[in-house]
Coordinates of C-alpha atoms and ligand atoms in Angstrom, one line a residue:
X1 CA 26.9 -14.0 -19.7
X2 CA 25.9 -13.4 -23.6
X3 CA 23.6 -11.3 -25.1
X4 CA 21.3 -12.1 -28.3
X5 CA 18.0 -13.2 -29.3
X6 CA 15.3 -13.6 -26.5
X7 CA 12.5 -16.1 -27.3
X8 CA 8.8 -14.8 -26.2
X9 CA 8.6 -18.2 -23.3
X10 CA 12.2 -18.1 -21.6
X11 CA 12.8 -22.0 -22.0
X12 CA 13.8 -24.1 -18.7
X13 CA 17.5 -23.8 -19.6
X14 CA 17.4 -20.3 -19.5
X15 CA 16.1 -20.0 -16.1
X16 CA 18.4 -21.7 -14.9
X17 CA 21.2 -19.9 -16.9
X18 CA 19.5 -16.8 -15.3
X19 CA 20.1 -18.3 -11.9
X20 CA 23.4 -19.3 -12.1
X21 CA 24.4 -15.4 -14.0
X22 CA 22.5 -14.2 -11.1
X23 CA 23.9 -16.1 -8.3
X24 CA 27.2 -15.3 -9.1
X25 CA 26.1 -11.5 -9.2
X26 CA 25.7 -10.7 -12.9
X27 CA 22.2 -9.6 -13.0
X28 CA 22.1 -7.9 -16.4
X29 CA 18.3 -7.8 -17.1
X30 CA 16.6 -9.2 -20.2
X31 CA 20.6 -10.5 -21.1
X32 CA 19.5 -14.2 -22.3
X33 CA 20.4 -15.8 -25.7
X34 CA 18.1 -17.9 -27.6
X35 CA 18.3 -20.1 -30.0
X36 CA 15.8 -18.8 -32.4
X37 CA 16.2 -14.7 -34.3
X38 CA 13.2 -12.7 -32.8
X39 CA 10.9 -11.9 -36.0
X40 CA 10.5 -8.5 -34.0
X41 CA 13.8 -7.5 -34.2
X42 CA 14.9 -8.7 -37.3
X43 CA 11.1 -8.0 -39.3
X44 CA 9.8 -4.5 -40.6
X45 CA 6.2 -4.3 -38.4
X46 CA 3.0 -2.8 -38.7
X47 CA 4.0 0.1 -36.7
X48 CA 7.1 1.1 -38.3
X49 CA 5.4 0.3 -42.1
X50 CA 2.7 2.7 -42.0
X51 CA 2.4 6.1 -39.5
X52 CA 0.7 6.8 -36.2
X53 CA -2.0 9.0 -34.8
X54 CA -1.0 13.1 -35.4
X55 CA -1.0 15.5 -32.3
X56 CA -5.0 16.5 -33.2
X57 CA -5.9 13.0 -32.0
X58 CA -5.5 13.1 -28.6
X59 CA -6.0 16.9 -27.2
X60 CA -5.9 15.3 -23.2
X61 CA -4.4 11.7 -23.2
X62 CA -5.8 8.7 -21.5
X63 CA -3.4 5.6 -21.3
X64 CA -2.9 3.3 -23.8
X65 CA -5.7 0.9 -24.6
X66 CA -3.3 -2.1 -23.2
X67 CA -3.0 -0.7 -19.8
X68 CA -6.5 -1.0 -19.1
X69 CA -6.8 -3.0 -16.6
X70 CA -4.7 -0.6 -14.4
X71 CA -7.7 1.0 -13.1
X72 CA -9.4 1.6 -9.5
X73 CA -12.2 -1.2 -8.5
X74 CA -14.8 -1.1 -6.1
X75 CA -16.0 -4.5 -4.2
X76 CA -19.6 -4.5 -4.5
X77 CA -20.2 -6.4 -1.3
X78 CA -18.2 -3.8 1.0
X79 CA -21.3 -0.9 0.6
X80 CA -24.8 -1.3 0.1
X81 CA -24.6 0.9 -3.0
X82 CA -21.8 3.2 -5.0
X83 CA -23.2 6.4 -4.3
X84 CA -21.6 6.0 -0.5
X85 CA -18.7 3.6 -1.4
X86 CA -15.6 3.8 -2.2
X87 CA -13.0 1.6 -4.7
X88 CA -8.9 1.5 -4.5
X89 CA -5.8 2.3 -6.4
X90 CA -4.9 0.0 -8.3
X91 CA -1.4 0.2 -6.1
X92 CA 0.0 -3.0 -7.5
X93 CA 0.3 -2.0 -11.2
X94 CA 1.8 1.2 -10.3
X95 CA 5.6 1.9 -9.3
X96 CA 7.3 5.7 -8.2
X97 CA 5.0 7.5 -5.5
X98 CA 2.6 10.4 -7.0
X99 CA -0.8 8.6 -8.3
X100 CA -2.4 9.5 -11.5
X101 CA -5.5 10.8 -11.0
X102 CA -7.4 8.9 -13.0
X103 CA -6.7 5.7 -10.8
X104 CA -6.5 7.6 -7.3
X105 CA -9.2 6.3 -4.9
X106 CA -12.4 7.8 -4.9
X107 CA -14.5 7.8 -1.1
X108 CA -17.8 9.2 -1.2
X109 CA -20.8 9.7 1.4
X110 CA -23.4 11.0 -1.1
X111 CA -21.5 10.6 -4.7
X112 CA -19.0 12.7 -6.7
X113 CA -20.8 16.3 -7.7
X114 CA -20.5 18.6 -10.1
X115 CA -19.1 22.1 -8.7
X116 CA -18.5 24.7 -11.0
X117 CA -15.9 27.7 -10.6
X118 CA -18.1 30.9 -10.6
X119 CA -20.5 28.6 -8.0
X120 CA -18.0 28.0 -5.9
X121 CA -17.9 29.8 -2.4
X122 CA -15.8 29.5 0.9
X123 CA -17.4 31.2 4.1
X124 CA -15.3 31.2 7.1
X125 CA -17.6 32.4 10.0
X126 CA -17.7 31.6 13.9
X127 CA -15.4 32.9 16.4
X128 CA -13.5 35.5 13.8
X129 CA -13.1 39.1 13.9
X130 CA -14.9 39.4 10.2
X131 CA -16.8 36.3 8.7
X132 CA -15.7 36.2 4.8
X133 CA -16.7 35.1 2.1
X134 CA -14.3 34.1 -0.8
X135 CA -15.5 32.7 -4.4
X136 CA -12.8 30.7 -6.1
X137 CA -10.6 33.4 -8.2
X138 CA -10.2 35.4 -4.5
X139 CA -8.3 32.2 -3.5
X140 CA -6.2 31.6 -6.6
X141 CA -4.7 35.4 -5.1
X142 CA -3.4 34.4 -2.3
X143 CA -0.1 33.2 -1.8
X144 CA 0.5 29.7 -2.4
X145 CA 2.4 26.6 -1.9
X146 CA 2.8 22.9 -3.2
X147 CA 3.4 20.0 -1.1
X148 CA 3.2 16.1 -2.1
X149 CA 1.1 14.5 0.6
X150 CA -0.6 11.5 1.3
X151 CA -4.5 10.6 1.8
X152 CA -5.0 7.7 3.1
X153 CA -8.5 6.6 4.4
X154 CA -8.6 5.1 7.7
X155 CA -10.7 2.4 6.8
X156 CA -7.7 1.1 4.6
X157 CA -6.6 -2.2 5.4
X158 CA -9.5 -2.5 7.4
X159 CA -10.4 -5.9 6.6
X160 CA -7.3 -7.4 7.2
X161 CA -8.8 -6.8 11.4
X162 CA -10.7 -10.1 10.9
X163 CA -8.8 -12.2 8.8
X164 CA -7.4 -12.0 5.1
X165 CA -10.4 -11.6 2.8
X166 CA -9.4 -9.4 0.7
X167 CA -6.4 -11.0 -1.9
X168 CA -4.5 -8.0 -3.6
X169 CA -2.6 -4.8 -2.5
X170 CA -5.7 -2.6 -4.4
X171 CA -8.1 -4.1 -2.4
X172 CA -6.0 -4.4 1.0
X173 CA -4.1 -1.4 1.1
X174 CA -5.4 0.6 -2.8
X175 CA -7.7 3.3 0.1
X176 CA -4.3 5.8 -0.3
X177 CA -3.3 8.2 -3.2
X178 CA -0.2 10.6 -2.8
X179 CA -0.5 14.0 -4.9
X180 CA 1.2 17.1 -5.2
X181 CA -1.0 19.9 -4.2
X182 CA -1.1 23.7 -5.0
X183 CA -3.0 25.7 -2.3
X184 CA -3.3 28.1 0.1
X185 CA -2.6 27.4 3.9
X186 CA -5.8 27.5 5.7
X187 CA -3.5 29.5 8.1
X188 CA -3.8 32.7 5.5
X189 CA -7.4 32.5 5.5
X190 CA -8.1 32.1 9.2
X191 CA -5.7 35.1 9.6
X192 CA -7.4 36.9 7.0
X193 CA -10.5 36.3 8.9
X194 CA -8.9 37.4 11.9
X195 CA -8.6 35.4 15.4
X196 CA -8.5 38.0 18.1
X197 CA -12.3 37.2 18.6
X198 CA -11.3 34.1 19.1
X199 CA -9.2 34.6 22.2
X200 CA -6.8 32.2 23.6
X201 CA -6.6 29.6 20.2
X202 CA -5.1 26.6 22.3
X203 CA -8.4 25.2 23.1
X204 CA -10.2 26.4 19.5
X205 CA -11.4 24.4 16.8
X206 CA -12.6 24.5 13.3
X207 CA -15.4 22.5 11.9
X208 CA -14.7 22.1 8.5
X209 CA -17.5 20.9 6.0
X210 CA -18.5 20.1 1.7
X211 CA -21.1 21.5 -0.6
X212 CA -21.9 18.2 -0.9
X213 CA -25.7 16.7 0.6
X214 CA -23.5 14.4 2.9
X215 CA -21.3 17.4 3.9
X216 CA -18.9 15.2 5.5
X217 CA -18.4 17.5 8.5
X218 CA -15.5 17.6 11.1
X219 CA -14.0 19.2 13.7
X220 CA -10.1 20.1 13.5
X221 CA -7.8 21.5 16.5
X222 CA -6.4 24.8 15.8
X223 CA -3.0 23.9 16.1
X224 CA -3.4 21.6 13.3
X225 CA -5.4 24.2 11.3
X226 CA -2.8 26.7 11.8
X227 CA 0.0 24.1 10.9
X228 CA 0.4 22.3 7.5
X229 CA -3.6 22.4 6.4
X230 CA -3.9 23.5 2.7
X231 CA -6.6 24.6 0.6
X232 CA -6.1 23.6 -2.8
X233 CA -7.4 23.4 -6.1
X234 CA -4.2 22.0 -7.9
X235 CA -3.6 18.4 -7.7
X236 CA 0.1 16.8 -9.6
X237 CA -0.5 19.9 -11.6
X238 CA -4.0 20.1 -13.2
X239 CA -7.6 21.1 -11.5
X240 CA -8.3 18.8 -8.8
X241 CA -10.9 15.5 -10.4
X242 CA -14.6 16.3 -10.0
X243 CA -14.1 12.8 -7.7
X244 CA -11.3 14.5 -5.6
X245 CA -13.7 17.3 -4.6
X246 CA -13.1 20.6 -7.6
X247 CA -12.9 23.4 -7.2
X248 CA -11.1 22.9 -3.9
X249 CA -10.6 20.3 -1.1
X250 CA -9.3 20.4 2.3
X251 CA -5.8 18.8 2.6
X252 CA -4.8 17.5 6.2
X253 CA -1.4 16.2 6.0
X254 CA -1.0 13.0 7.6
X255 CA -4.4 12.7 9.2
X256 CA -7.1 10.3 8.4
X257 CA -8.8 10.6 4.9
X258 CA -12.2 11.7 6.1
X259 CA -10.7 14.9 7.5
X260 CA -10.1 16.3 3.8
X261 CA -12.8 18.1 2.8
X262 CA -14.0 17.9 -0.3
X263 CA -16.0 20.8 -2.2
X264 CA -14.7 22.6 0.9
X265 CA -17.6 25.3 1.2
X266 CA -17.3 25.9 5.3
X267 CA -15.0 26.4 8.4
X268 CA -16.1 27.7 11.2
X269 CA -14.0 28.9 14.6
X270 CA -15.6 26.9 17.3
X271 CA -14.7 26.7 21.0
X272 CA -15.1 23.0 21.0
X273 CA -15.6 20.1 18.7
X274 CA -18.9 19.4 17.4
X275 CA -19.1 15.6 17.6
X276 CA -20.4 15.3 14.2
X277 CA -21.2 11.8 13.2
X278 CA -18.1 11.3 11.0
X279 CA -16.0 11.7 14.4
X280 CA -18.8 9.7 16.6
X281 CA -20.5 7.3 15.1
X282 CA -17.9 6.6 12.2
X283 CA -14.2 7.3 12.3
X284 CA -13.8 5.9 16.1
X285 CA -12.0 3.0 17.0
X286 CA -13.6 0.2 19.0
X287 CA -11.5 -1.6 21.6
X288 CA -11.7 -5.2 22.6
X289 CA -13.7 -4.8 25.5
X290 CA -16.7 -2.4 23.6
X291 CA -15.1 1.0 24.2
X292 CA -14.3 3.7 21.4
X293 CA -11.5 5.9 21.0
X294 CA -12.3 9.1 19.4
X295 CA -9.6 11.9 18.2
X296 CA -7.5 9.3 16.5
X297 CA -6.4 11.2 13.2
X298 CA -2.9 10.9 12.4
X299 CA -2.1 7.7 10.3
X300 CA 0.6 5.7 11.7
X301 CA 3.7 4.3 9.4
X302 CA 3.0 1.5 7.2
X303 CA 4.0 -0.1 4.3
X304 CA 3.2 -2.9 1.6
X305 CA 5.2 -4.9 -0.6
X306 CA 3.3 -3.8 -4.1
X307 CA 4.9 -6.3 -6.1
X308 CA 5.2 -9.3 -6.2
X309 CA 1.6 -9.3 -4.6
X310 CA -1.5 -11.6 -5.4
X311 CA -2.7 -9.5 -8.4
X312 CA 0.8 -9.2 -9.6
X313 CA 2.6 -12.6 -9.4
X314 CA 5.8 -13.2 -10.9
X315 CA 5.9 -14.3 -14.4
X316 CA 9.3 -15.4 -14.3
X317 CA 11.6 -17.9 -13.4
X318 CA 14.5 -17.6 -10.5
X319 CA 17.2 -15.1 -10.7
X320 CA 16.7 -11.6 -10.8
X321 CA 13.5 -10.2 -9.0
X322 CA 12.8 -6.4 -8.3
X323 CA 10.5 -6.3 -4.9
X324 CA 9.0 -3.6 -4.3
X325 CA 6.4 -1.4 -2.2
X326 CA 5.3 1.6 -0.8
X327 CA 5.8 2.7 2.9
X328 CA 4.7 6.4 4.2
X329 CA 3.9 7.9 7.7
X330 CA 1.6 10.6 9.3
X331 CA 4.1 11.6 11.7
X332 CA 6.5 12.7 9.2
X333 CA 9.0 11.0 6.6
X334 CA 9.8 7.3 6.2
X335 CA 13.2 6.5 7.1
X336 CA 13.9 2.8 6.4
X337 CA 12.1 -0.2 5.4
X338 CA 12.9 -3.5 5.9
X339 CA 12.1 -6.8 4.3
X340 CA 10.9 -10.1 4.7
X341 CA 11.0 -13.1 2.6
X342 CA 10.4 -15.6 5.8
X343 CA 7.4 -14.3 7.6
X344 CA 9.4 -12.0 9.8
X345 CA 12.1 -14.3 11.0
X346 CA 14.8 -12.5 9.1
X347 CA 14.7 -8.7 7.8
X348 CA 17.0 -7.0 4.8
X349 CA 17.1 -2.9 4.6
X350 CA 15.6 -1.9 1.2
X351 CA 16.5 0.5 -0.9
X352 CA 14.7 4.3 -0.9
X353 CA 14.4 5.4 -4.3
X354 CA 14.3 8.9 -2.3
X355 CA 15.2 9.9 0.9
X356 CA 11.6 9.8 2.5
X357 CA 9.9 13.1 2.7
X358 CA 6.9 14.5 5.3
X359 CA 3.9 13.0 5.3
X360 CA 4.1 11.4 1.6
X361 CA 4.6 8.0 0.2
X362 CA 8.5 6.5 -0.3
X363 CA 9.0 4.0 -2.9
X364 CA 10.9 0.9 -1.8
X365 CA 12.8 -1.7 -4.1
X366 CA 15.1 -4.9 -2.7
X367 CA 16.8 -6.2 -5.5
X368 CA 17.0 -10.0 -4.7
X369 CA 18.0 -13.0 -6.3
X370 CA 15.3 -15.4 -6.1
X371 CA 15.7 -19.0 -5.8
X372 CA 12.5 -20.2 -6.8
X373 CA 11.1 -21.5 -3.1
X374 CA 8.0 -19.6 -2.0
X375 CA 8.4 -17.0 0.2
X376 CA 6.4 -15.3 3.1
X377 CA 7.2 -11.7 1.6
X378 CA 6.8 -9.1 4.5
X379 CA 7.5 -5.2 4.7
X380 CA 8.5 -3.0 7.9
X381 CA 8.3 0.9 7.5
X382 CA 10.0 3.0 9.9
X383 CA 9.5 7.1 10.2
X384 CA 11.7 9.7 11.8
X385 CA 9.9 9.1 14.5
X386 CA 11.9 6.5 15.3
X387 CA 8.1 4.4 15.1
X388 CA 8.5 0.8 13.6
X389 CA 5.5 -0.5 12.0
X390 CA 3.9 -3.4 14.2
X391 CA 3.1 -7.0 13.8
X392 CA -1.0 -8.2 13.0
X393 CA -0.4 -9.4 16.6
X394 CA 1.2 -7.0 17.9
X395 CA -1.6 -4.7 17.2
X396 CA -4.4 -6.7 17.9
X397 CA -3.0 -7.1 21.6
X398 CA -4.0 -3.4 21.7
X399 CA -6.9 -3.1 19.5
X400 CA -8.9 -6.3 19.8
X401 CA -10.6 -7.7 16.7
X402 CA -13.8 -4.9 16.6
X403 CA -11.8 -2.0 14.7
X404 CA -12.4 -1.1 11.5
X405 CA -10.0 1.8 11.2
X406 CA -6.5 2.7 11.8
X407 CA -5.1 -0.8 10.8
X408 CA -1.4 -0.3 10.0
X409 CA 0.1 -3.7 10.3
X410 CA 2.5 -5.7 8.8
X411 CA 0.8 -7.3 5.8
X412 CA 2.4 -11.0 4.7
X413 CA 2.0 -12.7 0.8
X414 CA 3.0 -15.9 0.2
X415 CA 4.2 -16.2 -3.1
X416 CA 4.8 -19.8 -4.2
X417 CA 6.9 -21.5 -6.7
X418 CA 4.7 -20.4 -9.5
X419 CA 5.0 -16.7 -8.9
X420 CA 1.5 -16.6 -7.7
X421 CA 0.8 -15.1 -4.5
X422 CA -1.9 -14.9 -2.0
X423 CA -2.5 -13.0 1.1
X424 CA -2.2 -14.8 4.6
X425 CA -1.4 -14.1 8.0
X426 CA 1.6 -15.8 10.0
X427 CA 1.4 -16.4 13.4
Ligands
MTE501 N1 -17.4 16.6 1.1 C1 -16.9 15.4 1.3 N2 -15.6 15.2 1.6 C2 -15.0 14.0 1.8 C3 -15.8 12.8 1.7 C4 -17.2 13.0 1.3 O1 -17.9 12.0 1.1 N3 -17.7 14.3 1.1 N4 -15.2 11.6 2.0 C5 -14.1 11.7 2.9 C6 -13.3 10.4 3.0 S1 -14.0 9.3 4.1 C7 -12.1 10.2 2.5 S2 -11.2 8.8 2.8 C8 -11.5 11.2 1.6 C9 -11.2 10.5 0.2 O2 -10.7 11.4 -0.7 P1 -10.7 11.0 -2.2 O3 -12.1 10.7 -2.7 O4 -10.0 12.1 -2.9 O5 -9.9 9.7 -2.3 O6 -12.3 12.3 1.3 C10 -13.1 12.7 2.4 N5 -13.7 14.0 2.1
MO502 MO1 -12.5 7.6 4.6

């Protein structure tokens, strides 16, 4: 393999040198010669003639203006309006696993609203030894912690139930964001509150709710509250977005997205759920033969192959191809995925950029050598569980067509000879 000059269109040749280099296992990236010098190697450019922006310019960044179409969409026909809507991570642009903020999902009942510190307040009432009340700098003194979790709705992937209609990993799979939060346990509160009033706490629950007019109300075992639930107001670092529910949001690792609270202004001890209509009429899974199941709140493994993916095709010829994808689990950390290139047929181990951790998103990668034939690209999570992500069939044996939430399966793109791909369903 040489090095040199690298035209802007790779030519045919060079493809094929690239498959060849690659196929005999020198995969050097970018490590083409053409024919032509590159006028922006060998050229003084505008950048380098004249000087950049100084530090005043810019006091809290945004990304550059060529990145803009990494953003979160909504789809206009999924919700009557964008007040209660939501729109997706743009999942397929991104790699690594903590999401920006400025792309992370948004999910509103009754829109994003504008909570200020010294307004803020927290009451914890119900079945406690002394209902409190705390405003936001009596949080900031309790003792805190920082986790990276995942929040994934359970509506995501939710149209996939019915057929394909959806073509990109944003729109299919974008309903997740994975953070690193700052917060108190919800654990130090309760206790703070005390719980001898509340007896024996096996059978207890809280009912957590928002300041917002939907208030977005649910009920929460005790066991859970008392586990891994966090209170924060720090998300990768910074206040929490006015979208992701500042001052402070509820975070319920690895259960469903509609359990974390946003604008968290209530939880109360209760002796029983409250059925509220997030947990009834919404949030329940319909079974094939009409039935609902309620309580179904942790989010089982799954993963997607981000790229190559319909709204990023490949734009280059065979040899060297970096697939790659996110995989995560509400019952703890991912400890494998496997991928496809043939529907399912045949399965490679990828490669972890990290060993998985609890309840958060795992990058994948499979470095393959593509040989230009179109593929039925699939991914297969696996958690420490010892859970392997199922098949669409699989899971519809169980589930029927009627869900709408909770859809975890295997998700299939069939990428063709021009790099393009498209979402389908094998069968
Ligand atoms: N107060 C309040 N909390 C809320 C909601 C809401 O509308 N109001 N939406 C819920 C739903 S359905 C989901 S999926 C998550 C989404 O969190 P995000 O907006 O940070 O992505 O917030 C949940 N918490
Ligand atoms: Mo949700």
């Amino acid at each position: 393999m040489t090095f040199g000059f690298k035209d802007k269109k790779p030519s045919r040749r060079q493809f094929l040198t690239g498959t060849a280099a690659a196929a005999a296992g020198a995969v050097a990236a970018g490590s083409t010669r053409a024919a032509e010098p590159d006028p922006l190697i060998t050229e003084i450019q505008d950048w380098a003639a004249g000087l950049g922006d100084g530090v005043d310019a810019t006091p809290y960044g945004l990304p550059i203006k060529f990145e803009d179409d990494v953003v979160r969409r909504n789809v206009e026909w999924l919700t009557a309006d964008t007040i209660s809507s939501i729109n997706f991570t743009p999942i397929h642009a991104l790699d690594g696993t903590i999401t920006p903020a400025g792309c992370a999902f948004e999910r509103h009942h009754s829109g994003a609203i504008e909570l200020r510190k010294e307004d803020y307040r927290l009451m914890i009432n119900g079945l406690v030894d002394k209902p409190l009340i705390f405003n936001y700098a009596d949080l900031e003194r309790f003792p805190r912690e920082q986790h990276v979790y995942f929040c994934e709705c359970a509506a995501n992937t939710g149209m996939e139930w019915a057929g394909s209609q959806l073509n990109g990993a944003q729109f299919t799979h974008g309903m997740i964001h994975n953070m690193e939060y700052t917060g108190v346990p919800l654990r130090t509160l309760l206790e703070e509150a005390g719980l001898d009033a509340a007896g024996d706490l096996s059978d207890k629950w809280v009912y957590v709710e928002g300041a917002d007019a939907s208030s977005n109300g649910r009920s929460i075992p005790m066991e859970k509250a008392l586990d891994d639930v966090l209170v924060a107001f720090k998300a990768n670092g910074e206040a929490l977005r006015k979208e992701h529910g500042y001052p402070v949001r509820l975070v319920v690792p690895g259960w469903e997205g509609n359990m974390w609270v946003k604008w968290l202004r209530r939880v109360e001890v209760m002796d029983g759920p409250v059925e509220s209509r997030e947990e009834t009429s919404k949030y329940t899974d319909t079974l094939a033969d009409g039935t609902s199941r309620k309580w179904t709140w942790v989010m089982d493994a799954k993963s997607v192959v981000t790229s190559p993916s319909p709204q990023a095709p490949i734009t280059h010829g065979p040899g060297p191809l970096v697939i790659t994808g996110l995989a995560w689990s509400g019952r703890g950390a991912i400890t494998g995925v496997d991928v496809s290139i043939d529907g399912g047929k045949t399965w490679q181990p990828a490669r972890l950029a990290a060993p998985g951790t609890d309840k958060a998103l795992a990058r994948f990668y499979l470095d393959h050598v593509w040989d230009g034939s179109e593929m039925l690209l699939q991914s297969r999570a696996r958690d420490e569980t010892g859970y392997v992500q199922p098949t669409k069939a699989q899971l519809r044996e169980v589930r029927g067509e009627n869900s709408i939430y909770h859809n975890n399966c295997i998700q299939t793109w069939w990428v063709r000879e021009t790099g393009e791909a498209e979402n389908v369903e094998v069968s």
